[in-house]
């Protein structure tokens, strides 16, 4: 709606592409951790699997679903790669899935609060120029940091504990 009527046909593509972006973010988080833990073969394998699955499913899915086959192929390939990396991560660091979910809740809650705060900011402060952009960026950083801190304290300090765990396990020198 922001760009006009000509862009309306692309709206159905956004759902799978948003999920793709979220899963790809998880891949970007896992890759350096696994490389640091000595699992370079797994990260290389996951990139290879991602490419092969994407190449082998893109045309059949486009044939079956039209243009919607493209994001479906991307999503399928990245889900397979990230699930492999996730299993290796859980086994390497002896972390339970419940721990990962409890740590992940805090940033998600903070991001939702940030979306609301930025929406309200845009209604209050007119967006014009560099000063408004810088002030909005500073406001976003402060709000997100504050929301992570508050939600972490309310939900049992899981983010704080994960940072301490990472300092002791993931970044120790051999």
PDB file of C-alpha atoms in Angstrom:
ATOM      1  CA  UNK A   1       0.000   0.000   0.000  1.00  0.00           C
ATOM      2  CA  UNK A   2       2.901   2.344   0.694  1.00  0.00           C
ATOM      3  CA  UNK A   3       4.225   2.037  -2.875  1.00  0.00           C
ATOM      4  CA  UNK A   4       0.880   2.024  -4.654  1.00  0.00           C
ATOM      5  CA  UNK A   5      -1.381  -0.397  -6.453  1.00  0.00           C
ATOM      6  CA  UNK A   6       1.332  -1.715  -8.789  1.00  0.00           C
ATOM      7  CA  UNK A   7       3.055  -3.507  -5.877  1.00  0.00           C
ATOM      8  CA  UNK A   8      -0.022  -5.365  -4.584  1.00  0.00           C
ATOM      9  CA  UNK A   9       0.690  -8.609  -6.508  1.00  0.00           C
ATOM     10  CA  UNK A  10       3.985  -9.028  -4.624  1.00  0.00           C
ATOM     11  CA  UNK A  11       2.371  -9.047  -1.163  1.00  0.00           C
ATOM     12  CA  UNK A  12       1.849 -12.853  -1.053  1.00  0.00           C
ATOM     13  CA  UNK A  13       5.613 -13.307  -1.547  1.00  0.00           C
ATOM     14  CA  UNK A  14       6.395 -11.372   1.612  1.00  0.00           C
ATOM     15  CA  UNK A  15       5.164 -14.009   4.082  1.00  0.00           C
ATOM     16  CA  UNK A  16       7.572 -16.781   3.061  1.00  0.00           C
ATOM     17  CA  UNK A  17      10.366 -14.259   2.512  1.00  0.00           C
ATOM     18  CA  UNK A  18       9.975 -12.922   6.053  1.00  0.00           C
ATOM     19  CA  UNK A  19      10.226 -16.466   7.434  1.00  0.00           C
ATOM     20  CA  UNK A  20      13.250 -17.008   5.169  1.00  0.00           C
ATOM     21  CA  UNK A  21      14.862 -13.907   6.649  1.00  0.00           C
ATOM     22  CA  UNK A  22      14.294 -15.130  10.198  1.00  0.00           C
ATOM     23  CA  UNK A  23      15.723 -18.590   9.470  1.00  0.00           C
ATOM     24  CA  UNK A  24      18.654 -17.057   7.588  1.00  0.00           C
ATOM     25  CA  UNK A  25      19.380 -14.911  10.643  1.00  0.00           C
ATOM     26  CA  UNK A  26      19.625 -18.077  12.725  1.00  0.00           C
ATOM     27  CA  UNK A  27      22.083 -19.449  10.164  1.00  0.00           C
ATOM     28  CA  UNK A  28      24.170 -16.263  10.431  1.00  0.00           C
ATOM     29  CA  UNK A  29      24.275 -16.709  14.201  1.00  0.00           C
ATOM     30  CA  UNK A  30      25.184 -20.398  14.128  1.00  0.00           C
ATOM     31  CA  UNK A  31      27.878 -20.271  11.430  1.00  0.00           C
ATOM     32  CA  UNK A  32      30.597 -18.386  13.365  1.00  0.00           C
ATOM     33  CA  UNK A  33      29.875 -20.363  16.530  1.00  0.00           C
ATOM     34  CA  UNK A  34      30.277 -23.679  14.697  1.00  0.00           C
ATOM     35  CA  UNK A  35      33.374 -22.440  12.870  1.00  0.00           C
ATOM     36  CA  UNK A  36      34.884 -21.386  16.190  1.00  0.00           C
ATOM     37  CA  UNK A  37      34.100 -24.815  17.642  1.00  0.00           C
ATOM     38  CA  UNK A  38      35.939 -26.527  14.780  1.00  0.00           C
ATOM     39  CA  UNK A  39      32.948 -27.643  12.700  1.00  0.00           C
ATOM     40  CA  UNK A  40      33.944 -26.082   9.391  1.00  0.00           C
ATOM     41  CA  UNK A  41      32.868 -29.213   7.505  1.00  0.00           C
ATOM     42  CA  UNK A  42      29.329 -28.887   8.846  1.00  0.00           C
ATOM     43  CA  UNK A  43      29.030 -25.247   7.799  1.00  0.00           C
ATOM     44  CA  UNK A  44      30.402 -26.053   4.354  1.00  0.00           C
ATOM     45  CA  UNK A  45      28.066 -29.025   4.060  1.00  0.00           C
ATOM     46  CA  UNK A  46      25.073 -26.921   5.052  1.00  0.00           C
ATOM     47  CA  UNK A  47      25.891 -24.311   2.395  1.00  0.00           C
ATOM     48  CA  UNK A  48      26.231 -27.091  -0.172  1.00  0.00           C
ATOM     49  CA  UNK A  49      22.942 -28.687   0.874  1.00  0.00           C
ATOM     50  CA  UNK A  50      21.286 -25.298   0.697  1.00  0.00           C
ATOM     51  CA  UNK A  51      22.507 -24.739  -2.868  1.00  0.00           C
ATOM     52  CA  UNK A  52      21.624 -28.231  -4.075  1.00  0.00           C
ATOM     53  CA  UNK A  53      18.135 -28.174  -2.553  1.00  0.00           C
ATOM     54  CA  UNK A  54      17.489 -24.709  -3.951  1.00  0.00           C
ATOM     55  CA  UNK A  55      18.655 -25.653  -7.438  1.00  0.00           C
ATOM     56  CA  UNK A  56      16.767 -28.940  -7.482  1.00  0.00           C
ATOM     57  CA  UNK A  57      13.461 -27.603  -6.128  1.00  0.00           C
ATOM     58  CA  UNK A  58      13.194 -24.138  -7.678  1.00  0.00           C
ATOM     59  CA  UNK A  59      11.907 -25.108 -11.135  1.00  0.00           C
ATOM     60  CA  UNK A  60       9.483 -27.820  -9.953  1.00  0.00           C
ATOM     61  CA  UNK A  61       8.046 -25.486  -7.293  1.00  0.00           C
ATOM     62  CA  UNK A  62       7.743 -22.638  -9.801  1.00  0.00           C
ATOM     63  CA  UNK A  63       5.924 -25.025 -12.119  1.00  0.00           C
ATOM     64  CA  UNK A  64       3.573 -26.095  -9.301  1.00  0.00           C
ATOM     65  CA  UNK A  65       2.998 -22.754  -7.500  1.00  0.00           C
ATOM     66  CA  UNK A  66       4.018 -20.087  -9.992  1.00  0.00           C
ATOM     67  CA  UNK A  67       6.087 -17.227  -8.622  1.00  0.00           C
ATOM     68  CA  UNK A  68       5.343 -18.437  -5.074  1.00  0.00           C
ATOM     69  CA  UNK A  69       7.603 -21.425  -5.795  1.00  0.00           C
ATOM     70  CA  UNK A  70      10.696 -19.224  -5.534  1.00  0.00           C
ATOM     71  CA  UNK A  71      10.317 -18.291  -1.843  1.00  0.00           C
ATOM     72  CA  UNK A  72       9.164 -21.831  -1.065  1.00  0.00           C
ATOM     73  CA  UNK A  73      12.365 -23.211  -2.594  1.00  0.00           C
ATOM     74  CA  UNK A  74      14.510 -20.696  -0.705  1.00  0.00           C
ATOM     75  CA  UNK A  75      12.708 -21.482   2.538  1.00  0.00           C
ATOM     76  CA  UNK A  76      12.996 -25.254   2.120  1.00  0.00           C
ATOM     77  CA  UNK A  77      16.717 -25.054   1.398  1.00  0.00           C
ATOM     78  CA  UNK A  78      17.556 -22.807   4.346  1.00  0.00           C
ATOM     79  CA  UNK A  79      15.386 -24.793   6.784  1.00  0.00           C
ATOM     80  CA  UNK A  80      17.227 -28.015   5.905  1.00  0.00           C
ATOM     81  CA  UNK A  81      20.629 -26.336   6.263  1.00  0.00           C
ATOM     82  CA  UNK A  82      19.826 -24.593   9.545  1.00  0.00           C
ATOM     83  CA  UNK A  83      18.245 -27.682  11.084  1.00  0.00           C
ATOM     84  CA  UNK A  84      21.469 -29.597  10.428  1.00  0.00           C
ATOM     85  CA  UNK A  85      23.533 -26.797  11.933  1.00  0.00           C
ATOM     86  CA  UNK A  86      21.159 -26.569  14.887  1.00  0.00           C
ATOM     87  CA  UNK A  87      21.463 -30.260  15.691  1.00  0.00           C
ATOM     88  CA  UNK A  88      25.271 -30.053  15.609  1.00  0.00           C
ATOM     89  CA  UNK A  89      25.158 -26.940  17.809  1.00  0.00           C
ATOM     90  CA  UNK A  90      22.916 -28.606  20.398  1.00  0.00           C
ATOM     91  CA  UNK A  91      25.109 -31.724  20.490  1.00  0.00           C
ATOM     92  CA  UNK A  92      28.410 -29.814  20.576  1.00  0.00           C
ATOM     93  CA  UNK A  93      27.535 -27.455  23.405  1.00  0.00           C
ATOM     94  CA  UNK A  94      25.187 -29.816  25.273  1.00  0.00           C
ATOM     95  CA  UNK A  95      22.395 -27.277  25.250  1.00  0.00           C
ATOM     96  CA  UNK A  96      18.763 -28.251  25.577  1.00  0.00           C
ATOM     97  CA  UNK A  97      16.262 -26.844  23.094  1.00  0.00           C
ATOM     98  CA  UNK A  98      14.200 -25.417  25.956  1.00  0.00           C
ATOM     99  CA  UNK A  99      17.178 -23.287  26.993  1.00  0.00           C
ATOM    100  CA  UNK A 100      17.537 -21.869  23.487  1.00  0.00           C
ATOM    101  CA  UNK A 101      13.815 -21.041  23.338  1.00  0.00           C
ATOM    102  CA  UNK A 102      13.857 -19.375  26.752  1.00  0.00           C
ATOM    103  CA  UNK A 103      16.851 -17.259  25.713  1.00  0.00           C
ATOM    104  CA  UNK A 104      15.214 -16.377  22.382  1.00  0.00           C
ATOM    105  CA  UNK A 105      11.987 -15.120  23.951  1.00  0.00           C
ATOM    106  CA  UNK A 106      13.646 -12.002  25.375  1.00  0.00           C
ATOM    107  CA  UNK A 107      14.883 -10.510  22.071  1.00  0.00           C
ATOM    108  CA  UNK A 108      11.588 -11.330  20.370  1.00  0.00           C
ATOM    109  CA  UNK A 109       9.619  -9.528  23.080  1.00  0.00           C
ATOM    110  CA  UNK A 110      12.023  -6.604  22.901  1.00  0.00           C
ATOM    111  CA  UNK A 111      11.695  -6.473  19.095  1.00  0.00           C
ATOM    112  CA  UNK A 112       7.901  -6.405  19.337  1.00  0.00           C
ATOM    113  CA  UNK A 113       8.102  -3.599  21.870  1.00  0.00           C
ATOM    114  CA  UNK A 114      10.559  -1.769  19.617  1.00  0.00           C
ATOM    115  CA  UNK A 115       8.161  -2.052  16.653  1.00  0.00           C
ATOM    116  CA  UNK A 116       5.400  -0.504  18.747  1.00  0.00           C
ATOM    117  CA  UNK A 117       7.703   2.241  20.064  1.00  0.00           C
ATOM    118  CA  UNK A 118       8.948   3.143  16.577  1.00  0.00           C
ATOM    119  CA  UNK A 119       5.403   3.188  15.234  1.00  0.00           C
ATOM    120  CA  UNK A 120       4.430   5.623  17.979  1.00  0.00           C
ATOM    121  CA  UNK A 121       7.622   7.648  17.389  1.00  0.00           C
ATOM    122  CA  UNK A 122       6.687   8.062  13.708  1.00  0.00           C
ATOM    123  CA  UNK A 123       3.257   9.359  14.729  1.00  0.00           C
ATOM    124  CA  UNK A 124       4.740  11.900  17.150  1.00  0.00           C
ATOM    125  CA  UNK A 125       7.917  13.106  15.425  1.00  0.00           C
ATOM    126  CA  UNK A 126       7.791  13.996  11.723  1.00  0.00           C
ATOM    127  CA  UNK A 127      10.483  12.228   9.727  1.00  0.00           C
ATOM    128  CA  UNK A 128      12.501  14.878   7.905  1.00  0.00           C
ATOM    129  CA  UNK A 129      16.217  14.840   7.307  1.00  0.00           C
ATOM    130  CA  UNK A 130      19.363  13.597   8.928  1.00  0.00           C
ATOM    131  CA  UNK A 131      18.660  14.877  12.448  1.00  0.00           C
ATOM    132  CA  UNK A 132      15.363  13.000  12.614  1.00  0.00           C
ATOM    133  CA  UNK A 133      17.050   9.849  11.306  1.00  0.00           C
ATOM    134  CA  UNK A 134      19.850  10.026  13.866  1.00  0.00           C
ATOM    135  CA  UNK A 135      17.455  10.765  16.711  1.00  0.00           C
ATOM    136  CA  UNK A 136      15.221   7.862  15.698  1.00  0.00           C
ATOM    137  CA  UNK A 137      18.227   5.521  15.577  1.00  0.00           C
ATOM    138  CA  UNK A 138      19.376   6.594  19.045  1.00  0.00           C
ATOM    139  CA  UNK A 139      15.815   6.244  20.332  1.00  0.00           C
ATOM    140  CA  UNK A 140      15.575   2.723  18.828  1.00  0.00           C
ATOM    141  CA  UNK A 141      18.867   1.619  20.397  1.00  0.00           C
ATOM    142  CA  UNK A 142      17.864   2.945  23.807  1.00  0.00           C
ATOM    143  CA  UNK A 143      14.371   1.448  23.669  1.00  0.00           C
ATOM    144  CA  UNK A 144      15.598  -1.961  22.500  1.00  0.00           C
ATOM    145  CA  UNK A 145      18.336  -2.088  25.146  1.00  0.00           C
ATOM    146  CA  UNK A 146      15.894  -1.076  27.850  1.00  0.00           C
ATOM    147  CA  UNK A 147      13.315  -3.641  26.704  1.00  0.00           C
ATOM    148  CA  UNK A 148      15.904  -6.450  26.593  1.00  0.00           C
ATOM    149  CA  UNK A 149      17.079  -5.546  30.093  1.00  0.00           C
ATOM    150  CA  UNK A 150      13.551  -5.334  31.549  1.00  0.00           C
ATOM    151  CA  UNK A 151      12.217  -8.467  29.868  1.00  0.00           C
ATOM    152  CA  UNK A 152      15.369 -10.390  30.828  1.00  0.00           C
ATOM    153  CA  UNK A 153      14.914  -9.396  34.463  1.00  0.00           C
ATOM    154  CA  UNK A 154      11.217 -10.291  34.388  1.00  0.00           C
ATOM    155  CA  UNK A 155      11.765 -13.670  32.715  1.00  0.00           C
ATOM    156  CA  UNK A 156      14.631 -14.897  34.887  1.00  0.00           C
ATOM    157  CA  UNK A 157      17.916 -13.493  33.542  1.00  0.00           C
ATOM    158  CA  UNK A 158      18.242 -15.985  30.675  1.00  0.00           C
ATOM    159  CA  UNK A 159      20.101 -13.550  28.403  1.00  0.00           C
ATOM    160  CA  UNK A 160      22.501 -12.640  31.199  1.00  0.00           C
ATOM    161  CA  UNK A 161      23.140 -16.327  31.917  1.00  0.00           C
ATOM    162  CA  UNK A 162      23.681 -17.055  28.222  1.00  0.00           C
ATOM    163  CA  UNK A 163      26.292 -14.300  27.957  1.00  0.00           C
ATOM    164  CA  UNK A 164      28.095 -15.746  30.986  1.00  0.00           C
ATOM    165  CA  UNK A 165      27.846 -19.244  29.450  1.00  0.00           C
ATOM    166  CA  UNK A 166      29.259 -18.010  26.143  1.00  0.00           C
ATOM    167  CA  UNK A 167      32.188 -16.363  27.889  1.00  0.00           C
ATOM    168  CA  UNK A 168      32.956 -19.621  29.660  1.00  0.00           C
ATOM    169  CA  UNK A 169      32.314 -22.127  26.861  1.00  0.00           C
ATOM    170  CA  UNK A 170      32.227 -20.709  23.386  1.00  0.00           C
ATOM    171  CA  UNK A 171      35.092 -18.265  23.713  1.00  0.00           C
ATOM    172  CA  UNK A 172      37.569 -20.163  25.846  1.00  0.00           C
ATOM    173  CA  UNK A 173      41.026 -20.610  24.457  1.00  0.00           C
ATOM    174  CA  UNK A 174      42.572 -24.015  24.094  1.00  0.00           C
TER     175      UNK A 174
END
